[in-house]
Amino acid sequence: MTNNQLTDSGHLRHFLTIEGLKRPLLTEIMDRAEQFSSITNRQVKKVPLLRGKTIMNLFFENSTRTRTTFELAAKRLSADVMNLNISTSATSKGESLLDTLHNLEAMHTDMFVVRHSQSGAAEFIAQHVAPHVSVINAGDGCHAHPTQAMLDMFTIRRHKQHFPDLRVAIIGDILHSRVARSQIQALSTLGVGEIRVIGPKTLLPSDCQTLGVHVYHDIDEGLRDVDVIITLRLQNERMQGALLPSAREYFQCFGLTEEKLQLAKPDAIVMHPGPINRGVEIASTVADGPQSVILEQVTHGIAIRMAVMSMALGSQSELAEGSTP
Ligand code: CP
């Protein structure tokens, strides 16, 4: 996937992957999210930037955080937002994805937000929509989750400011994680000093070294002096065959406990994209502890998604004209 997600002038049309995007664009998304995050503190949490636009949430796979924050983001931008209930839609009667899409397009939809268990689904949809329609990838298979990566970068920037000075460790099931892939691409693009991945061999991609990361199979070594720790869920639904002895043994070897957290820098932050499995990849005392920014990540998801939606629907001129947050 290259940059068919950008317009000829380099603006965001679709947001399908971090891959191929340049640092200024990622920075623009975060800067714009910074403006939008102040809306949350207002009594009226709305701006009229996307008034008259119709946004359709198409979630073919379960979600709590992503679907609700996309919906909230659309509402705060004053768009009309619809959530297609896939289980009660005509897809259960055999309608193809493209037929569903074209019917929804006939309702004058301006944007589709798509989550799907198949890698490449959002890009496929983007290739088949009308020229005025934008597609945002809300997570496709093991491939990408670009808005999650951007809200994670935003959270890191809020706490740590200067990316090149940072040492970031991602622990766990990198192999099946679309979040990890997008995070690694974003961290690299933003010039992070050192990116580490920590996990058992069975849960790390065989081409890990080509991703520009340092690989650790020993959590104690991997956590030493890091500034940011990102823990990941075991993606059991995407595993084929038994890749681990047991969740209990996994926690003993790779679970983030208070003891292991002490190996990182004293001001290290602990992140997790959610959903978290307490006692599997992270101890409750760490997930709920003072260094955890896990719920902040969720909050930042609204501002980041407002930023991406407003950019993709071409609201730059309106922002410049003063209807800013
Ligand atoms: N982080 C994330 O994608 O969570 P959901 O599956 O709840 O959307």
Short mmCIF file of C-alpha atoms and ligand atoms in Angstrom, two decimals:
data_model
loop_
_atom_site.label_atom_id
_atom_site.label_comp_id
_atom_site.label_asym_id
_atom_site.label_seq_id
_atom_site.Cartn_x
_atom_site.Cartn_y
_atom_site.Cartn_z
CA MET A 1 0.00 0.00 0.00
CA THR A 2 1.51 3.29 -1.04
CA ASN A 3 0.06 6.74 -1.20
CA ASN A 4 -3.21 6.38 -3.00
CA GLN A 5 -4.50 7.68 0.32
CA LEU A 6 -3.27 11.19 -0.53
CA THR A 7 -4.66 13.70 -3.02
CA ASP A 8 -2.43 15.00 -5.84
CA SER A 9 -1.61 17.99 -3.64
CA GLY A 10 -0.52 15.69 -0.79
CA HIS A 11 -3.55 16.09 1.45
CA LEU A 12 -5.18 13.20 3.23
CA ARG A 13 -8.11 11.70 1.30
CA HIS A 14 -8.25 8.24 2.87
CA PHE A 15 -6.44 7.11 6.01
CA LEU A 16 -5.58 3.46 5.47
CA THR A 17 -2.07 3.00 6.81
CA ILE A 18 0.82 4.95 8.33
CA GLU A 19 3.16 3.36 5.80
CA GLY A 20 4.43 5.87 3.28
CA LEU A 21 3.20 8.94 5.13
CA LYS A 22 5.76 11.64 5.90
CA ARG A 23 6.61 13.15 9.26
CA PRO A 24 4.96 16.58 8.54
CA LEU A 25 1.60 14.92 7.88
CA LEU A 26 1.76 12.89 11.11
CA THR A 27 2.73 16.06 12.96
CA GLU A 28 -0.17 17.94 11.34
CA ILE A 29 -2.60 15.26 12.57
CA MET A 30 -1.27 15.62 16.13
CA ASP A 31 -1.25 19.43 15.98
CA ARG A 32 -4.83 19.47 14.79
CA ALA A 33 -5.82 16.97 17.50
CA GLU A 34 -4.25 19.31 20.03
CA GLN A 35 -6.68 22.03 18.91
CA PHE A 36 -9.64 19.65 19.06
CA SER A 37 -8.81 18.25 22.47
CA SER A 38 -9.70 21.59 24.07
CA ILE A 39 -13.30 21.11 22.91
CA THR A 40 -13.68 18.33 25.47
CA ASN A 41 -13.40 20.88 28.26
CA ARG A 42 -16.15 23.09 26.84
CA GLN A 43 -19.77 23.02 27.93
CA VAL A 44 -20.86 22.59 24.28
CA LYS A 45 -18.50 19.98 22.87
CA LYS A 46 -19.20 20.66 19.19
CA VAL A 47 -17.83 22.55 16.19
CA PRO A 48 -19.63 22.90 12.85
CA LEU A 49 -16.79 21.73 10.62
CA LEU A 50 -18.54 18.69 9.15
CA ARG A 51 -22.13 19.95 9.27
CA GLY A 52 -24.06 18.38 6.39
CA LYS A 53 -21.59 15.49 5.97
CA THR A 54 -22.68 11.88 6.42
CA ILE A 55 -20.34 9.36 8.02
CA MET A 56 -21.06 5.64 8.07
CA ASN A 57 -19.39 3.35 10.64
CA LEU A 58 -18.98 -0.13 9.10
CA PHE A 59 -17.67 -2.43 11.83
CA PHE A 60 -17.51 -6.01 10.59
CA GLU A 61 -15.49 -6.92 13.71
CA ASN A 62 -16.16 -6.10 17.37
CA SER A 63 -14.96 -2.89 18.94
CA THR A 64 -15.55 -0.80 22.04
CA ARG A 65 -13.05 2.07 21.94
CA THR A 66 -12.59 2.65 18.23
CA ARG A 67 -16.24 2.59 17.19
CA THR A 68 -17.48 4.80 20.00
CA THR A 69 -14.69 7.37 19.69
CA PHE A 70 -15.19 7.58 15.91
CA GLU A 71 -18.89 8.18 16.57
CA LEU A 72 -18.20 10.80 19.24
CA ALA A 73 -15.61 12.46 17.00
CA ALA A 74 -18.08 12.66 14.10
CA LYS A 75 -20.79 14.09 16.37
CA ARG A 76 -18.43 16.67 17.83
CA LEU A 77 -17.69 17.78 14.27
CA SER A 78 -21.49 18.06 13.70
CA ALA A 79 -21.62 15.32 11.05
CA ASP A 80 -24.55 12.93 10.68
CA VAL A 81 -23.19 9.56 11.77
CA MET A 82 -24.73 6.14 11.24
CA ASN A 83 -23.60 2.80 12.69
CA LEU A 84 -24.50 -0.08 10.40
CA ASN A 85 -25.38 -3.08 12.54
CA ILE A 86 -23.67 -5.78 10.50
CA SER A 87 -25.37 -8.66 12.30
CA THR A 88 -28.85 -7.33 11.38
CA SER A 89 -27.89 -5.94 7.96
CA ALA A 90 -28.53 -7.55 4.59
CA THR A 91 -24.94 -8.85 4.52
CA SER A 92 -26.36 -11.76 6.55
CA LYS A 93 -28.64 -12.51 3.56
CA GLY A 94 -25.69 -12.90 1.23
CA GLU A 95 -25.26 -9.34 -0.05
CA SER A 96 -21.67 -8.76 -1.15
CA LEU A 97 -19.45 -6.17 0.50
CA LEU A 98 -19.43 -4.07 -2.67
CA ASP A 99 -23.21 -4.17 -3.06
CA THR A 100 -23.61 -3.10 0.58
CA LEU A 101 -21.11 -0.33 -0.05
CA HIS A 102 -22.79 0.97 -3.20
CA ASN A 103 -26.19 1.00 -1.51
CA LEU A 104 -24.81 3.03 1.39
CA GLU A 105 -23.06 5.32 -1.07
CA ALA A 106 -26.42 5.90 -2.77
CA MET A 107 -27.51 7.51 0.53
CA HIS A 108 -24.94 10.26 -0.11
CA THR A 109 -22.36 9.00 2.35
CA ASP A 110 -19.21 11.13 2.48
CA MET A 111 -17.04 8.83 4.60
CA PHE A 112 -16.84 5.18 5.54
CA VAL A 113 -15.06 4.16 8.74
CA VAL A 114 -14.23 0.48 8.28
CA ARG A 115 -13.14 -2.28 10.61
CA HIS A 116 -12.74 -5.75 9.16
CA SER A 117 -11.02 -9.00 10.11
CA GLN A 118 -9.46 -9.26 6.63
CA SER A 119 -6.20 -7.41 6.01
CA GLY A 120 -6.67 -5.06 3.05
CA ALA A 121 -10.45 -4.66 3.45
CA ALA A 122 -10.33 -0.89 3.94
CA GLU A 123 -8.03 -0.43 0.97
CA PHE A 124 -10.34 -2.60 -1.16
CA ILE A 125 -13.28 -0.40 -0.21
CA ALA A 126 -11.24 2.75 -0.90
CA GLN A 127 -10.57 1.47 -4.42
CA HIS A 128 -14.29 1.15 -5.11
CA VAL A 129 -15.84 4.30 -3.65
CA ALA A 130 -16.84 7.41 -5.60
CA PRO A 131 -14.18 10.11 -5.93
CA HIS A 132 -15.73 12.37 -3.26
CA VAL A 133 -15.90 9.60 -0.61
CA SER A 134 -13.20 9.04 2.02
CA VAL A 135 -12.37 5.77 3.75
CA ILE A 136 -10.77 5.52 7.19
CA ASN A 137 -9.27 2.23 8.29
CA ALA A 138 -10.42 1.43 11.83
CA GLY A 139 -8.35 -1.79 11.90
CA ASP A 140 -7.96 -4.49 9.22
CA GLY A 141 -6.83 -7.99 10.18
CA CYS A 142 -3.17 -8.06 11.21
CA HIS A 143 -2.35 -5.22 8.81
CA ALA A 144 -2.94 -1.71 10.18
CA HIS A 145 -4.74 0.44 12.74
CA PRO A 146 -3.52 3.91 11.82
CA THR A 147 -5.75 6.06 14.05
CA GLN A 148 -4.78 3.92 17.05
CA ALA A 149 -1.11 4.51 16.24
CA MET A 150 -1.70 8.25 15.93
CA LEU A 151 -3.54 8.51 19.25
CA ASP A 152 -0.65 6.60 20.79
CA MET A 153 1.88 9.02 19.25
CA PHE A 154 -0.22 11.93 20.51
CA THR A 155 -0.24 10.45 24.02
CA ILE A 156 3.54 9.96 23.93
CA ARG A 157 4.05 13.54 22.70
CA ARG A 158 1.86 14.88 25.50
CA HIS A 159 4.14 13.23 28.07
CA LYS A 160 7.56 13.15 26.44
CA GLN A 161 7.62 15.88 23.79
CA HIS A 162 10.80 15.08 21.84
CA PHE A 163 10.61 11.81 19.89
CA PRO A 164 14.32 11.43 18.93
CA ASP A 165 15.32 11.28 22.61
CA LEU A 166 13.05 8.34 23.35
CA ARG A 167 13.51 4.64 23.85
CA VAL A 168 10.18 2.85 23.31
CA ALA A 169 9.49 -0.83 24.08
CA ILE A 170 6.54 -2.78 22.67
CA ILE A 171 5.89 -6.04 24.54
CA GLY A 172 3.94 -9.06 23.43
CA ASP A 173 2.14 -10.41 20.40
CA ILE A 174 3.74 -8.29 17.67
CA LEU A 175 3.12 -10.97 15.03
CA HIS A 176 -0.67 -10.65 15.01
CA SER A 177 -0.91 -7.01 16.03
CA ARG A 178 -2.05 -4.43 13.50
CA VAL A 179 -1.54 -1.86 16.25
CA ALA A 180 2.14 -2.76 16.67
CA ARG A 181 2.78 -2.58 12.92
CA SER A 182 1.24 0.88 12.70
CA GLN A 183 2.98 2.03 15.88
CA ILE A 184 6.40 0.91 14.62
CA GLN A 185 5.83 2.77 11.33
CA ALA A 186 4.73 5.91 13.17
CA LEU A 187 7.55 5.78 15.73
CA SER A 188 10.11 5.34 12.92
CA THR A 189 8.64 8.17 10.86
CA LEU A 190 8.68 10.48 13.87
CA GLY A 191 12.36 9.69 14.41
CA VAL A 192 12.18 7.83 17.74
CA GLY A 193 15.73 7.07 18.93
CA GLU A 194 15.27 3.39 19.69
CA ILE A 195 12.33 1.05 19.16
CA ARG A 196 12.44 -2.29 20.98
CA VAL A 197 10.13 -5.25 20.59
CA ILE A 198 9.97 -7.81 23.38
CA GLY A 199 8.32 -11.20 23.14
CA PRO A 200 8.71 -14.93 22.59
CA LYS A 201 10.03 -15.99 19.19
CA THR A 202 6.62 -17.45 18.30
CA LEU A 203 4.96 -14.03 18.62
CA LEU A 204 7.49 -11.91 16.74
CA PRO A 205 7.50 -11.60 12.93
CA SER A 206 10.40 -13.40 11.24
CA ASP A 207 11.35 -10.17 9.43
CA CYS A 208 11.48 -8.16 12.66
CA GLN A 209 15.01 -6.86 11.99
CA THR A 210 13.87 -5.26 8.71
CA LEU A 211 11.36 -3.16 10.63
CA GLY A 212 14.23 -1.21 12.17
CA VAL A 213 13.58 -2.45 15.69
CA HIS A 214 15.77 -4.08 18.33
CA VAL A 215 14.53 -7.53 19.30
CA TYR A 216 14.53 -8.85 22.88
CA HIS A 217 13.32 -12.20 24.12
CA ASP A 218 14.19 -11.31 27.72
CA ILE A 219 11.80 -8.76 29.20
CA ASP A 220 14.28 -7.61 31.87
CA GLU A 221 16.87 -6.67 29.25
CA GLY A 222 14.28 -5.14 26.95
CA LEU A 223 12.75 -2.87 29.58
CA ARG A 224 15.99 -1.46 30.89
CA ASP A 225 15.96 2.37 30.76
CA VAL A 226 13.03 2.74 28.40
CA ASP A 227 10.86 5.89 28.41
CA VAL A 228 7.68 4.34 27.05
CA ILE A 229 6.29 0.80 27.47
CA ILE A 230 3.49 -0.39 25.21
CA THR A 231 1.90 -3.68 26.23
CA LEU A 232 -0.23 -5.68 23.80
CA ARG A 233 -3.00 -8.22 24.15
CA LEU A 234 -2.48 -11.78 22.95
CA GLN A 235 -4.53 -11.81 19.73
CA ASN A 236 -5.88 -15.32 20.30
CA GLU A 237 -8.51 -14.92 17.56
CA ARG A 238 -5.76 -14.50 14.95
CA MET A 239 -3.45 -17.27 16.15
CA GLN A 240 -3.34 -20.48 14.18
CA GLY A 241 -2.36 -23.32 16.49
CA ALA A 242 -0.86 -23.10 19.95
CA LEU A 243 1.93 -20.53 20.00
CA LEU A 244 2.16 -20.37 23.78
CA PRO A 245 2.15 -22.94 26.61
CA SER A 246 -0.45 -21.04 28.69
CA ALA A 247 -1.60 -17.54 29.61
CA ARG A 248 -0.23 -18.12 33.11
CA GLU A 249 3.24 -18.95 31.83
CA TYR A 250 3.08 -16.02 29.42
CA PHE A 251 2.39 -13.67 32.34
CA GLN A 252 5.33 -15.09 34.26
CA CYS A 253 7.70 -14.45 31.34
CA PHE A 254 6.27 -11.37 29.59
CA GLY A 255 3.62 -9.87 31.87
CA LEU A 256 4.30 -6.30 32.96
CA THR A 257 4.45 -6.31 36.75
CA GLU A 258 5.45 -3.56 39.19
CA GLU A 259 8.80 -5.31 39.67
CA LYS A 260 9.54 -5.34 35.94
CA LEU A 261 8.34 -1.77 35.52
CA GLN A 262 11.11 -0.66 37.87
CA LEU A 263 13.67 -1.59 35.21
CA ALA A 264 12.39 1.23 33.00
CA LYS A 265 13.15 4.88 33.63
CA PRO A 266 11.42 6.17 36.79
CA ASP A 267 9.19 8.46 34.71
CA ALA A 268 8.36 5.84 32.06
CA ILE A 269 4.76 5.75 30.90
CA VAL A 270 2.77 2.54 30.46
CA MET A 271 0.44 2.23 27.48
CA HIS A 272 -1.97 -0.36 26.10
CA PRO A 273 -4.34 0.02 23.13
CA GLY A 274 -7.00 -2.09 24.88
CA PRO A 275 -8.80 -4.29 25.50
CA ILE A 276 -6.51 -5.28 28.36
CA ASN A 277 -6.34 -8.78 29.81
CA ARG A 278 -5.39 -8.32 33.44
CA GLY A 279 -3.01 -10.97 34.73
CA VAL A 280 -2.04 -12.02 31.18
CA GLU A 281 -0.02 -9.19 29.60
CA ILE A 282 -0.26 -6.69 32.45
CA ALA A 283 -0.79 -6.76 36.22
CA SER A 284 -3.78 -4.81 37.52
CA THR A 285 -1.51 -2.81 39.81
CA VAL A 286 0.40 -1.55 36.76
CA ALA A 287 -2.67 -1.02 34.55
CA ASP A 288 -4.26 1.09 37.30
CA GLY A 289 -1.00 2.52 38.65
CA PRO A 290 0.41 6.06 38.52
CA GLN A 291 2.51 5.46 35.39
CA SER A 292 -0.39 4.11 33.35
CA VAL A 293 -1.80 6.40 30.63
CA ILE A 294 -4.15 3.74 29.24
CA LEU A 295 -7.38 5.68 29.77
CA GLU A 296 -5.76 8.89 28.49
CA GLN A 297 -5.12 7.01 25.24
CA VAL A 298 -8.86 6.39 24.95
CA THR A 299 -9.66 10.08 25.53
CA HIS A 300 -7.10 11.15 22.93
CA GLY A 301 -8.76 8.84 20.43
CA ILE A 302 -11.60 11.36 20.08
CA ALA A 303 -9.36 14.31 19.20
CA ILE A 304 -7.17 12.27 16.84
CA ARG A 305 -10.23 10.92 15.01
CA MET A 306 -11.70 14.43 14.77
CA ALA A 307 -8.40 15.55 13.24
CA VAL A 308 -8.25 12.73 10.70
CA MET A 309 -11.92 13.05 9.70
CA SER A 310 -11.74 16.81 9.27
CA MET A 311 -8.55 16.54 7.23
CA ALA A 312 -9.90 13.77 5.00
CA LEU A 313 -13.13 15.65 4.35
CA GLY A 314 -11.18 18.70 3.33
CA SER A 315 -11.97 21.12 6.10
CA GLN A 316 -8.58 22.77 5.96
CA SER A 317 -9.93 26.00 4.48
CA GLU A 318 -12.69 26.26 7.06
CA LEU A 319 -10.17 25.77 9.84
CA ALA A 320 -8.06 28.54 8.36
CA GLU A 321 -11.09 30.82 8.14
CA GLY A 322 -11.59 30.77 11.87
CA SER A 323 -14.26 28.17 12.72
CA THR A 324 -11.52 26.47 14.69
CA PRO A 325 -12.10 24.89 18.08
N1 CP B 1 -7.80 -0.39 20.59
C1 CP B 1 -8.87 -0.91 19.95
O1 CP B 1 -8.90 -1.02 18.70
O2 CP B 1 -9.92 -1.25 20.76
P1 CP B 1 -11.35 -1.74 20.25
O3 CP B 1 -11.17 -3.10 19.64
O4 CP B 1 -12.22 -1.74 21.47
O5 CP B 1 -11.83 -0.76 19.21
#
